[in-house]
Amino acid sequence: MFGIYLKRELGRRKKAALVIALGLALGIALVITVNSVSAGMTQAQDKVLQSLYGLGTDMTVTKARTAPTGNSSGGPRFEFDASADDDDDAEQSSDRVMTQGGQALKAALVTQVAGQKGVAAAVGALTLNVTKVDGSFTQGKAQSSTGGSGNGGQGGPGGGNGGGSTAAPQVQGGGASFDVNSYSVAGVDVTDQDLGPLAGSKITSGVTFTSAQTNAKVAVVSKAYAKENSYKAGSSLKISGTTYKIIGIATPDSSDSTTDVYLPLKQAQTLGDAADQVTMIYVKATDSQQIDTVKAAIQKNISGTTVTTSADLAETVSGSLSTASNLATSVGKWLSVAVLVAAFLVAALLTSSAVSRRVREFGTLKALGWPSRRVTRQVVGESMVNGLLGGALGIGLGLAAAYTVTAISPKLTAELGGTGGGGGMGGPGGGPGRQSASNTMEIALSAPVSLTTIALAVGLAVAGGLIAGAMGGWRASRMRPADALRSVS
């Protein structure tokens, strides 16, 4: 009886039921869209942090670089061979290798950090910047010009008959043409590659380092750097007079890597004249809920260091990614709440208004013996069907909106600012001419819809139906059979 009457009444009031369902659908669709976009923002930010930190890294330990002392500026210095025996237009080349990312730390600190309570693993890495200058000098030619006429002799002090004169020689032609190329190098602890600068990339060509290659002259290069210089597995790379064999090409799992070349840590230390030193220590905590505690312990027990967590780094992310994330988090969620409240209110008012127009119907049913609870149940049942219909429409609209965002994949920029600590938590890279590029990334936004979001939408649909049904049922339960008699004309 309940189902038959419910079906008949909803069929009679299709327009009113559709209006209520559409109102709820719009609110639910907006909630799904905002939640999915917010999830996409979180994923995009995680991609930025993983590409800089390396997968699985909870924090890094660095030390702020001190200002140069004395007359040293700390800038690059290049020296070229100026031997007189060199041929004209001889090629000249010089590499300048400098540590990047903060003041060097003793490698022994890696073991000390690993021994702190709450630390699951710690590995050291050395970040270098190589500036290569190559080109050639062209020697100019000295040419003299003769003025006047006569026999070209030089006149003596007295003048005499030597009327000709010769001007001072002038250098014609000559000059220099040099190319400057800057790229980043990261020293990797090959015995533990689950942390560190190479952890956020996968080898797509060739192989990665083995634990036995702690001091081997081998290298892994990033996909972008390999493409730029036409490198492949098996090619050779020469840095500051040392030739390295490229054994693999690394492709970042997310975003663009800021490191061009990866070397075994000992080789990087030799290249950078930084024996037993690292510039960054990557740390993984035993419990993700205790990261702040581990950070405080490291800073307390190892003085002079700066510990930066992923949360600290996330606070420095700016650009359109940060702006869109703030809008989705604040404006979007408050707008969703406002629309939902309005949708629930409209559904309740429309249901209550519909009950008012059914005075004769409900009054007659009560006169026939229907108790108030049965009338209330009938109204709530109709509202629940309207709510579930609105939920289904809302989920469909929300999924369509999320799919559209993912299909369009709008590009967002993420800029990494300094953390105020050590020297650049922007990860390996940077250096002359690359600082801006290494700290700015472009991320494609997606809008994933989780099962939790779908469950939330269903819950909102049920809640909307219950609220509307409760208000309409309360009004219907207060009607008396006499009301139906008074409404008869």
CSV table of C-alpha atoms in Angstrom, one decimal:
chain,number,residue,atom,x,y,z
A,1,MET,CA,0.0,0.0,0.0
A,2,PHE,CA,2.8,2.4,1.0
A,3,GLY,CA,4.7,1.9,-2.3
A,4,ILE,CA,1.6,2.1,-4.5
A,5,TYR,CA,0.4,5.3,-2.9
A,6,LEU,CA,4.0,6.8,-3.1
A,7,LYS,CA,4.3,6.0,-6.8
A,8,ARG,CA,0.9,7.5,-7.6
A,9,GLU,CA,1.5,10.7,-5.6
A,10,LEU,CA,5.0,11.3,-7.1
A,11,GLY,CA,3.6,10.7,-10.6
A,12,ARG,CA,0.9,13.3,-10.0
A,13,ARG,CA,3.4,15.9,-8.8
A,14,LYS,CA,6.3,15.4,-11.3
A,15,LYS,CA,7.1,19.0,-11.7
A,16,ALA,CA,7.3,19.7,-8.0
A,17,ALA,CA,9.4,16.6,-7.4
A,18,LEU,CA,11.7,17.5,-10.2
A,19,VAL,CA,12.2,21.1,-8.9
A,20,ILE,CA,13.1,19.7,-5.4
A,21,ALA,CA,15.4,17.1,-6.9
A,22,LEU,CA,17.2,19.7,-9.1
A,23,GLY,CA,17.8,22.0,-6.2
A,24,LEU,CA,19.4,19.3,-4.2
A,25,ALA,CA,21.3,18.1,-7.3
A,26,LEU,CA,23.0,21.5,-7.8
A,27,GLY,CA,24.1,21.7,-4.2
A,28,ILE,CA,25.5,18.1,-4.2
A,29,ALA,CA,27.2,18.6,-7.6
A,30,LEU,CA,29.0,21.7,-6.3
A,31,VAL,CA,30.2,19.8,-3.3
A,32,ILE,CA,31.6,17.0,-5.5
A,33,THR,CA,33.3,19.5,-7.8
A,34,VAL,CA,34.9,21.5,-5.0
A,35,ASN,CA,36.0,18.3,-3.2
A,36,SER,CA,37.5,16.8,-6.3
A,37,VAL,CA,39.3,20.0,-7.3
A,38,SER,CA,40.7,20.3,-3.7
A,39,ALA,CA,41.9,16.7,-4.0
A,40,GLY,CA,43.6,17.6,-7.3
A,41,MET,CA,45.2,20.6,-5.7
A,42,THR,CA,46.6,18.4,-2.9
A,43,GLN,CA,47.9,15.9,-5.5
A,44,ALA,CA,49.5,18.7,-7.5
A,45,GLN,CA,51.3,20.0,-4.4
A,46,ASP,CA,52.4,16.5,-3.5
A,47,LYS,CA,53.9,16.2,-7.0
A,48,VAL,CA,55.9,19.5,-6.4
A,49,LEU,CA,57.2,18.3,-3.1
A,50,GLN,CA,58.1,14.8,-4.3
A,51,SER,CA,60.0,16.1,-7.3
A,52,LEU,CA,62.1,18.3,-4.9
A,53,TYR,CA,62.3,16.0,-1.9
A,54,GLY,CA,62.3,12.5,-3.4
A,55,LEU,CA,59.6,9.9,-2.7
A,56,GLY,CA,59.3,8.9,1.0
A,57,THR,CA,61.3,11.8,2.4
A,58,ASP,CA,59.7,13.4,5.5
A,59,MET,CA,62.3,16.1,6.1
A,60,THR,CA,65.8,17.3,5.1
A,61,VAL,CA,68.7,18.6,7.2
A,62,THR,CA,70.8,21.4,5.9
A,63,LYS,CA,73.1,24.2,7.2
A,64,ALA,CA,72.9,27.9,6.1
A,65,ARG,CA,75.7,29.0,4.0
A,66,THR,CA,78.0,31.6,5.6
A,67,ALA,CA,79.0,34.9,3.9
A,68,PRO,CA,82.4,34.8,2.1
A,69,THR,CA,85.3,36.0,4.3
A,70,GLY,CA,88.2,38.3,3.3
A,71,ASN,CA,88.4,39.5,-0.3
A,72,SER,CA,86.9,36.3,-1.7
A,73,SER,CA,83.6,36.9,-3.4
A,74,GLY,CA,82.8,33.2,-3.8
A,75,GLY,CA,82.0,33.7,-7.4
A,76,PRO,CA,83.2,31.5,-10.3
A,77,ARG,CA,86.7,32.0,-11.6
A,78,PHE,CA,87.9,30.6,-14.9
A,79,GLU,CA,91.5,30.3,-16.2
A,80,PHE,CA,92.5,29.6,-19.8
A,81,ASP,CA,95.8,28.5,-21.3
A,82,ALA,CA,97.6,31.6,-22.8
A,83,SER,CA,100.7,29.8,-24.1
A,84,ALA,CA,102.4,31.4,-27.0
A,85,ASP,CA,102.7,28.1,-28.8
A,86,ASP,CA,98.9,27.8,-29.1
A,87,ASP,CA,97.5,28.0,-32.6
A,88,ASP,CA,95.3,30.8,-33.6
A,89,ASP,CA,91.6,30.1,-32.9
A,90,ALA,CA,92.5,27.3,-30.5
A,91,GLU,CA,89.6,26.0,-28.6
A,92,GLN,CA,89.6,26.8,-24.9
A,93,SER,CA,87.4,25.1,-22.2
A,94,SER,CA,87.1,25.4,-18.5
A,95,ASP,CA,84.7,23.9,-15.9
A,96,ARG,CA,83.9,25.6,-12.6
A,97,VAL,CA,82.4,23.2,-10.0
A,98,MET,CA,80.8,24.7,-6.9
A,99,THR,CA,78.7,23.2,-4.1
A,100,GLN,CA,75.1,24.3,-4.0
A,101,GLY,CA,72.2,24.2,-1.5
A,102,GLY,CA,73.9,25.4,1.7
A,103,GLN,CA,77.1,25.0,3.7
A,104,ALA,CA,78.7,21.6,3.5
A,105,LEU,CA,78.1,19.2,6.4
A,106,LYS,CA,80.4,16.5,7.6
A,107,ALA,CA,79.3,13.1,6.3
A,108,ALA,CA,79.5,11.7,9.8
A,109,LEU,CA,76.4,13.8,10.6
A,110,VAL,CA,74.4,11.4,8.5
A,111,THR,CA,75.0,8.6,11.0
A,112,GLN,CA,74.3,10.9,13.9
A,113,VAL,CA,70.9,12.0,12.3
A,114,ALA,CA,70.0,8.3,11.6
A,115,GLY,CA,70.6,7.5,15.3
A,116,GLN,CA,68.0,10.0,16.5
A,117,LYS,CA,64.8,8.7,18.1
A,118,GLY,CA,62.0,8.4,15.6
A,119,VAL,CA,64.3,8.4,12.5
A,120,ALA,CA,63.8,5.3,10.2
A,121,ALA,CA,66.5,6.2,7.7
A,122,ALA,CA,68.9,9.0,6.7
A,123,VAL,CA,71.1,9.4,3.6
A,124,GLY,CA,73.4,12.2,2.6
A,125,ALA,CA,73.6,13.9,-0.8
A,126,LEU,CA,76.0,16.5,-2.3
A,127,THR,CA,74.6,19.1,-4.7
A,128,LEU,CA,77.0,20.6,-7.2
A,129,ASN,CA,76.6,23.2,-9.9
A,130,VAL,CA,78.9,23.0,-12.9
A,131,THR,CA,79.4,26.0,-15.1
A,132,LYS,CA,81.2,25.1,-18.3
A,133,VAL,CA,82.8,27.8,-20.5
A,134,ASP,CA,84.2,26.9,-23.9
A,135,GLY,CA,85.1,28.8,-27.0
A,136,SER,CA,88.1,30.4,-28.7
A,137,PHE,CA,90.2,33.5,-28.8
A,138,THR,CA,91.0,35.0,-32.2
A,139,GLN,CA,94.3,36.8,-32.4
A,140,GLY,CA,94.2,40.3,-34.0
A,141,LYS,CA,96.7,41.5,-36.6
A,142,ALA,CA,98.9,44.6,-36.1
A,143,GLN,CA,98.8,46.8,-39.2
A,144,SER,CA,100.6,50.1,-39.7
A,145,SER,CA,99.6,53.0,-42.1
A,146,THR,CA,102.0,55.3,-43.8
A,147,GLY,CA,101.2,59.0,-44.5
A,148,GLY,CA,102.7,61.7,-46.7
A,149,SER,CA,105.0,61.2,-49.7
A,150,GLY,CA,108.7,60.9,-50.2
A,151,ASN,CA,111.1,58.1,-49.8
A,152,GLY,CA,109.6,56.8,-46.6
A,153,GLY,CA,112.7,57.5,-44.5
A,154,GLN,CA,112.4,58.8,-41.0
A,155,GLY,CA,113.5,62.4,-40.7
A,156,GLY,CA,116.1,63.2,-38.1
A,157,PRO,CA,115.7,65.7,-35.4
A,158,GLY,CA,116.5,68.5,-37.7
A,159,GLY,CA,113.8,67.8,-40.2
A,160,GLY,CA,115.9,67.5,-43.4
A,161,ASN,CA,114.5,66.0,-46.5
A,162,GLY,CA,112.8,62.9,-45.0
A,163,GLY,CA,109.2,64.1,-45.7
A,164,GLY,CA,107.4,60.8,-45.1
A,165,SER,CA,106.0,59.6,-41.7
A,166,THR,CA,104.6,56.3,-40.3
A,167,ALA,CA,101.6,56.1,-37.9
A,168,ALA,CA,101.5,53.9,-34.8
A,169,PRO,CA,100.5,50.2,-35.6
A,170,GLN,CA,96.8,49.4,-35.0
A,171,VAL,CA,95.4,45.9,-34.2
A,172,GLN,CA,92.8,44.8,-36.7
A,173,GLY,CA,90.3,42.0,-36.1
A,174,GLY,CA,90.6,39.5,-33.2
A,175,GLY,CA,88.2,38.8,-30.3
A,176,ALA,CA,86.7,36.0,-28.4
A,177,SER,CA,83.6,33.8,-28.7
A,178,PHE,CA,82.5,31.6,-25.7
A,179,ASP,CA,79.5,29.6,-24.8
A,180,VAL,CA,78.4,29.3,-21.1
A,181,ASN,CA,76.5,26.2,-20.0
A,182,SER,CA,75.3,25.6,-16.4
A,183,TYR,CA,73.9,22.3,-15.1
A,184,SER,CA,73.4,20.6,-11.8
A,185,VAL,CA,75.0,17.5,-10.4
A,186,ALA,CA,73.8,15.4,-7.4
A,187,GLY,CA,75.9,13.0,-5.5
A,188,VAL,CA,73.8,9.9,-4.7
A,189,ASP,CA,74.4,7.4,-1.9
A,190,VAL,CA,74.2,4.3,-4.1
A,191,THR,CA,73.9,2.0,-1.2
A,192,ASP,CA,70.5,3.4,-0.3
A,193,GLN,CA,68.6,4.9,-3.2
A,194,ASP,CA,65.1,4.7,-1.6
A,195,LEU,CA,65.9,8.2,-0.2
A,196,GLY,CA,67.7,11.1,-1.8
A,197,PRO,CA,67.6,13.1,-5.1
A,198,LEU,CA,67.1,10.0,-7.3
A,199,ALA,CA,64.2,8.5,-5.3
A,200,GLY,CA,61.6,10.6,-7.1
A,201,SER,CA,62.6,9.3,-10.6
A,202,LYS,CA,62.5,6.0,-12.4
A,203,ILE,CA,65.1,4.6,-14.9
A,204,THR,CA,63.4,4.5,-18.3
A,205,SER,CA,66.5,3.6,-20.2
A,206,GLY,CA,69.6,1.7,-19.1
A,207,VAL,CA,70.1,0.8,-15.5
A,208,THR,CA,70.6,2.6,-12.2
A,209,PHE,CA,73.6,2.5,-9.8
A,210,THR,CA,74.5,-0.7,-8.0
A,211,SER,CA,75.7,-0.8,-4.4
A,212,ALA,CA,79.2,-1.8,-5.7
A,213,GLN,CA,79.6,1.5,-7.7
A,214,THR,CA,80.3,3.7,-4.7
A,215,ASN,CA,83.3,5.2,-6.5
A,216,ALA,CA,82.8,4.2,-10.1
A,217,LYS,CA,83.0,6.7,-12.9
A,218,VAL,CA,79.4,6.2,-14.0
A,219,ALA,CA,76.5,8.6,-14.3
A,220,VAL,CA,72.7,8.7,-14.6
A,221,VAL,CA,71.3,11.8,-16.4
A,222,SER,CA,67.8,13.2,-16.5
A,223,LYS,CA,65.5,12.6,-19.5
A,224,ALA,CA,65.4,16.3,-20.3
A,225,TYR,CA,69.1,16.8,-20.0
A,226,ALA,CA,69.8,13.7,-22.2
A,227,LYS,CA,67.4,15.0,-24.8
A,228,GLU,CA,69.0,18.4,-24.8
A,229,ASN,CA,72.5,17.1,-25.3
A,230,SER,CA,71.6,13.9,-27.4
A,231,TYR,CA,72.8,11.6,-24.6
A,232,LYS,CA,71.8,7.9,-24.3
A,233,ALA,CA,72.8,5.0,-22.2
A,234,GLY,CA,76.3,4.1,-23.1
A,235,SER,CA,77.3,7.7,-24.0
A,236,SER,CA,80.2,9.5,-22.3
A,237,LEU,CA,80.0,12.7,-20.2
A,238,LYS,CA,83.1,14.7,-19.4
A,239,ILE,CA,83.1,17.0,-16.3
A,240,SER,CA,86.2,19.0,-15.3
A,241,GLY,CA,88.5,16.6,-17.1
A,242,THR,CA,87.0,13.3,-15.8
A,243,THR,CA,85.0,11.1,-18.2
A,244,TYR,CA,81.9,9.3,-16.9
A,245,LYS,CA,79.9,6.6,-18.6
A,246,ILE,CA,76.2,7.2,-18.7
A,247,ILE,CA,74.5,4.0,-17.6
A,248,GLY,CA,70.9,5.2,-17.3
A,249,ILE,CA,68.3,7.8,-18.2
A,250,ALA,CA,66.1,8.9,-15.3
A,251,THR,CA,62.5,10.2,-15.8
A,252,PRO,CA,60.8,12.0,-12.8
A,253,ASP,CA,57.7,10.3,-11.5
A,254,SER,CA,56.1,13.8,-11.1
A,255,SER,CA,56.8,17.2,-12.4
A,256,ASP,CA,60.3,18.2,-13.8
A,257,SER,CA,63.5,17.2,-12.0
A,258,THR,CA,65.8,20.0,-11.0
A,259,THR,CA,68.9,17.7,-11.3
A,260,ASP,CA,70.6,17.1,-14.6
A,261,VAL,CA,73.3,14.6,-13.7
A,262,TYR,CA,73.5,12.0,-10.9
A,263,LEU,CA,76.9,10.6,-9.8
A,264,PRO,CA,77.9,8.2,-7.0
A,265,LEU,CA,78.4,10.3,-3.8
A,266,LYS,CA,82.2,9.7,-3.6
A,267,GLN,CA,82.7,10.8,-7.2
A,268,ALA,CA,80.7,13.9,-6.6
A,269,GLN,CA,82.7,14.7,-3.5
A,270,THR,CA,86.0,14.3,-5.5
A,271,LEU,CA,84.6,16.4,-8.3
A,272,GLY,CA,83.6,19.2,-5.9
A,273,ASP,CA,86.7,19.0,-3.7
A,274,ALA,CA,84.4,18.1,-0.8
A,275,ALA,CA,85.8,14.9,0.7
A,276,ASP,CA,83.5,13.4,3.3
A,277,GLN,CA,81.0,16.2,3.0
A,278,VAL,CA,77.3,16.5,2.1
A,279,THR,CA,75.1,19.5,1.5
A,280,MET,CA,71.8,17.8,2.4
A,281,ILE,CA,70.6,14.9,4.6
A,282,TYR,CA,67.3,13.2,3.6
A,283,VAL,CA,65.4,11.8,6.5
A,284,LYS,CA,62.5,9.4,6.8
A,285,ALA,CA,60.6,9.2,10.1
A,286,THR,CA,59.3,5.9,11.6
A,287,ASP,CA,55.9,7.5,12.2
A,288,SER,CA,54.4,10.2,10.0
A,289,GLN,CA,52.5,11.5,13.0
A,290,GLN,CA,55.7,12.3,14.9
A,291,ILE,CA,57.5,14.4,12.3
A,292,ASP,CA,57.4,17.5,14.4
A,293,THR,CA,58.8,15.7,17.4
A,294,VAL,CA,61.7,14.2,15.3
A,295,LYS,CA,62.4,17.7,13.8
A,296,ALA,CA,62.7,19.2,17.3
A,297,ALA,CA,65.0,16.3,18.4
A,298,ILE,CA,67.4,16.8,15.5
A,299,GLN,CA,67.5,20.6,16.0
A,300,LYS,CA,68.2,20.1,19.7
A,301,ASN,CA,70.8,17.4,19.4
A,302,ILE,CA,72.6,18.6,16.3
A,303,SER,CA,73.3,22.3,16.6
A,304,GLY,CA,73.7,24.7,13.7
A,305,THR,CA,71.4,22.7,11.3
A,306,THR,CA,68.1,23.6,9.8
A,307,VAL,CA,65.5,20.9,9.6
A,308,THR,CA,62.8,21.5,7.0
A,309,THR,CA,59.7,19.2,6.8
A,310,SER,CA,57.4,18.8,3.8
A,311,ALA,CA,54.8,20.9,5.7
A,312,ASP,CA,57.4,23.7,5.9
A,313,LEU,CA,58.2,23.4,2.2
A,314,ALA,CA,54.5,23.4,1.3
A,315,GLU,CA,54.1,26.8,3.0
A,316,THR,CA,56.5,28.3,0.5
A,317,VAL,CA,54.6,27.1,-2.5
A,318,SER,CA,53.2,30.1,-4.3
A,319,GLY,CA,51.9,30.9,-7.8
A,320,SER,CA,48.6,30.0,-9.4
A,321,LEU,CA,48.7,26.6,-7.7
A,322,SER,CA,48.6,28.2,-4.2
A,323,THR,CA,46.0,30.8,-5.3
A,324,ALA,CA,43.7,28.1,-6.8
A,325,SER,CA,44.2,25.9,-3.7
A,326,ASN,CA,43.2,28.8,-1.4
A,327,LEU,CA,40.1,29.5,-3.4
A,328,ALA,CA,39.1,25.9,-3.5
A,329,THR,CA,39.7,25.5,0.2
A,330,SER,CA,38.1,28.7,1.5
A,331,VAL,CA,35.7,30.2,-1.0
A,332,GLY,CA,34.8,26.9,-2.6
A,333,LYS,CA,33.8,25.2,0.6
A,334,TRP,CA,31.9,28.1,2.0
A,335,LEU,CA,30.1,28.5,-1.3
A,336,SER,CA,29.2,24.8,-1.2
A,337,VAL,CA,27.9,25.1,2.4
A,338,ALA,CA,25.8,28.1,1.4
A,339,VAL,CA,24.3,26.4,-1.7
A,340,LEU,CA,23.6,23.3,0.3
A,341,VAL,CA,21.8,25.2,3.0
A,342,ALA,CA,19.8,27.1,0.4
A,343,ALA,CA,19.0,23.8,-1.4
A,344,PHE,CA,17.8,22.1,1.8
A,345,LEU,CA,15.8,25.2,2.7
A,346,VAL,CA,14.1,25.4,-0.7
A,347,ALA,CA,13.3,21.6,-0.6
A,348,ALA,CA,11.8,21.9,2.9
A,349,LEU,CA,9.7,25.0,1.9
A,350,LEU,CA,8.5,23.3,-1.3
A,351,THR,CA,7.6,20.2,0.5
A,352,SER,CA,5.8,22.1,3.2
A,353,SER,CA,3.9,24.1,0.5
A,354,ALA,CA,2.9,20.9,-1.2
A,355,VAL,CA,1.5,19.6,2.0
A,356,SER,CA,-0.5,22.7,2.5
A,357,ARG,CA,-2.2,22.1,-0.9
A,358,ARG,CA,-3.0,18.6,0.1
A,359,VAL,CA,-5.2,19.5,3.1
A,360,ARG,CA,-8.3,17.7,1.7
A,361,GLU,CA,-6.2,14.6,1.0
A,362,PHE,CA,-4.6,14.2,4.3
A,363,GLY,CA,-7.7,15.2,6.2
A,364,THR,CA,-9.7,12.6,4.4
A,365,LEU,CA,-7.0,9.9,5.1
A,366,LYS,CA,-7.2,10.7,8.8
A,367,ALA,CA,-10.9,10.6,8.7
A,368,LEU,CA,-10.6,7.1,7.2
A,369,GLY,CA,-8.4,6.0,10.1
A,370,TRP,CA,-4.8,6.8,9.1
A,371,PRO,CA,-2.8,7.7,12.2
A,372,SER,CA,-0.6,10.8,12.2
A,373,ARG,CA,2.6,8.7,12.1
A,374,ARG,CA,1.4,7.0,8.9
A,375,VAL,CA,0.7,10.3,7.2
A,376,THR,CA,4.1,11.6,8.3
A,377,ARG,CA,5.8,8.4,7.0
A,378,GLN,CA,4.1,8.9,3.7
A,379,VAL,CA,5.4,12.5,3.4
A,380,VAL,CA,8.9,11.6,4.5
A,381,GLY,CA,8.9,8.7,2.0
A,382,GLU,CA,8.1,11.0,-0.8
A,383,SER,CA,10.8,13.5,0.3
A,384,MET,CA,13.4,10.7,0.6
A,385,VAL,CA,12.7,9.6,-3.0
A,386,ASN,CA,13.1,13.2,-4.1
A,387,GLY,CA,16.3,13.4,-2.2
A,388,LEU,CA,17.8,10.2,-3.7
A,389,LEU,CA,16.7,11.4,-7.1
A,390,GLY,CA,18.5,14.7,-6.5
A,391,GLY,CA,21.5,12.8,-5.2
A,392,ALA,CA,21.7,10.7,-8.3
A,393,LEU,CA,21.4,13.8,-10.5
A,394,GLY,CA,24.0,15.6,-8.4
A,395,ILE,CA,26.5,12.8,-8.6
A,396,GLY,CA,26.1,12.7,-12.3
A,397,LEU,CA,26.6,16.5,-12.7
A,398,GLY,CA,29.5,16.4,-10.2
A,399,LEU,CA,31.3,13.6,-12.1
A,400,ALA,CA,30.7,15.4,-15.4
A,401,ALA,CA,32.3,18.6,-13.9
A,402,ALA,CA,35.2,16.7,-12.5
A,403,TYR,CA,35.8,14.8,-15.7
A,404,THR,CA,35.7,18.1,-17.6
A,405,VAL,CA,38.4,19.6,-15.3
A,406,THR,CA,40.6,16.6,-15.8
A,407,ALA,CA,40.1,16.6,-19.6
A,408,ILE,CA,40.9,20.2,-19.9
A,409,SER,CA,43.9,19.9,-17.4
A,410,PRO,CA,44.4,23.6,-16.8
A,411,LYS,CA,48.1,24.4,-16.2
A,412,LEU,CA,49.1,25.8,-12.8
A,413,THR,CA,52.4,27.2,-11.8
A,414,ALA,CA,54.1,26.4,-8.5
A,415,GLU,CA,56.9,28.6,-7.3
A,416,LEU,CA,59.2,27.5,-4.4
A,417,GLY,CA,60.4,30.2,-2.2
A,418,GLY,CA,63.1,30.0,0.4
A,419,THR,CA,62.5,28.4,3.8
A,420,GLY,CA,64.7,30.9,5.6
A,421,GLY,CA,67.0,28.1,6.6
A,422,GLY,CA,69.7,26.7,4.7
A,423,GLY,CA,70.3,27.4,1.4
A,424,GLY,CA,67.6,26.4,-0.7
A,425,MET,CA,65.2,23.6,0.0
A,426,GLY,CA,64.3,23.8,-3.7
A,427,GLY,CA,66.3,20.6,-4.0
A,428,PRO,CA,69.3,20.0,-6.2
A,429,GLY,CA,69.8,22.4,-9.0
A,430,GLY,CA,69.8,26.1,-9.4
A,431,GLY,CA,73.0,27.8,-10.0
A,432,PRO,CA,73.8,30.7,-12.4
A,433,GLY,CA,71.1,31.2,-14.9
A,434,ARG,CA,68.9,28.4,-13.6
A,435,GLN,CA,67.5,29.5,-10.3
A,436,SER,CA,64.2,30.8,-11.6
A,437,ALA,CA,63.6,27.8,-13.8
A,438,SER,CA,64.5,25.3,-11.1
A,439,ASN,CA,62.1,26.9,-8.6
A,440,THR,CA,59.1,27.2,-10.9
A,441,MET,CA,57.1,24.2,-12.0
A,442,GLU,CA,54.1,23.7,-14.2
A,443,ILE,CA,51.5,21.3,-13.0
A,444,ALA,CA,48.5,19.9,-14.9
A,445,LEU,CA,45.4,20.1,-12.6
A,446,SER,CA,43.2,17.0,-12.3
A,447,ALA,CA,40.0,16.5,-10.3
A,448,PRO,CA,39.9,12.9,-8.9
A,449,VAL,CA,36.6,11.8,-7.3
A,450,SER,CA,37.0,9.4,-4.4
A,451,LEU,CA,34.5,6.9,-3.0
A,452,THR,CA,34.5,9.1,0.1
A,453,THR,CA,33.2,12.0,-1.9
A,454,ILE,CA,30.5,9.8,-3.5
A,455,ALA,CA,29.5,8.6,0.0
A,456,LEU,CA,29.3,12.2,1.1
A,457,ALA,CA,27.0,13.0,-1.8
A,458,VAL,CA,24.7,10.1,-0.9
A,459,GLY,CA,24.7,11.2,2.7
A,460,LEU,CA,23.8,14.8,1.7
A,461,ALA,CA,21.0,13.5,-0.5
A,462,VAL,CA,19.5,11.5,2.3
A,463,ALA,CA,19.9,14.4,4.7
A,464,GLY,CA,18.2,16.7,2.3
A,465,GLY,CA,15.3,14.3,1.9
A,466,LEU,CA,15.0,13.8,5.7
A,467,ILE,CA,15.0,17.6,6.4
A,468,ALA,CA,12.4,18.3,3.8
A,469,GLY,CA,10.3,15.3,4.8
A,470,ALA,CA,10.5,16.1,8.5
A,471,MET,CA,9.2,19.6,8.0
A,472,GLY,CA,6.4,18.5,5.6
A,473,GLY,CA,5.5,15.5,7.8
A,474,TRP,CA,5.3,17.7,10.9
A,475,ARG,CA,2.9,19.9,9.1
A,476,ALA,CA,0.8,17.0,7.8
A,477,SER,CA,0.6,15.4,11.2
A,478,ARG,CA,-1.0,18.5,12.7
A,479,MET,CA,-3.9,18.4,10.2
A,480,ARG,CA,-7.3,17.3,11.5
A,481,PRO,CA,-10.2,15.6,9.6
A,482,ALA,CA,-12.3,18.8,10.2
A,483,ASP,CA,-9.7,20.6,8.0
A,484,ALA,CA,-10.7,18.4,5.0
A,485,LEU,CA,-14.4,19.1,5.6
A,486,ARG,CA,-13.8,22.9,5.7
A,487,SER,CA,-11.9,22.8,2.4
A,488,VAL,CA,-14.9,21.2,0.6
A,489,SER,CA,-16.6,23.9,-1.4
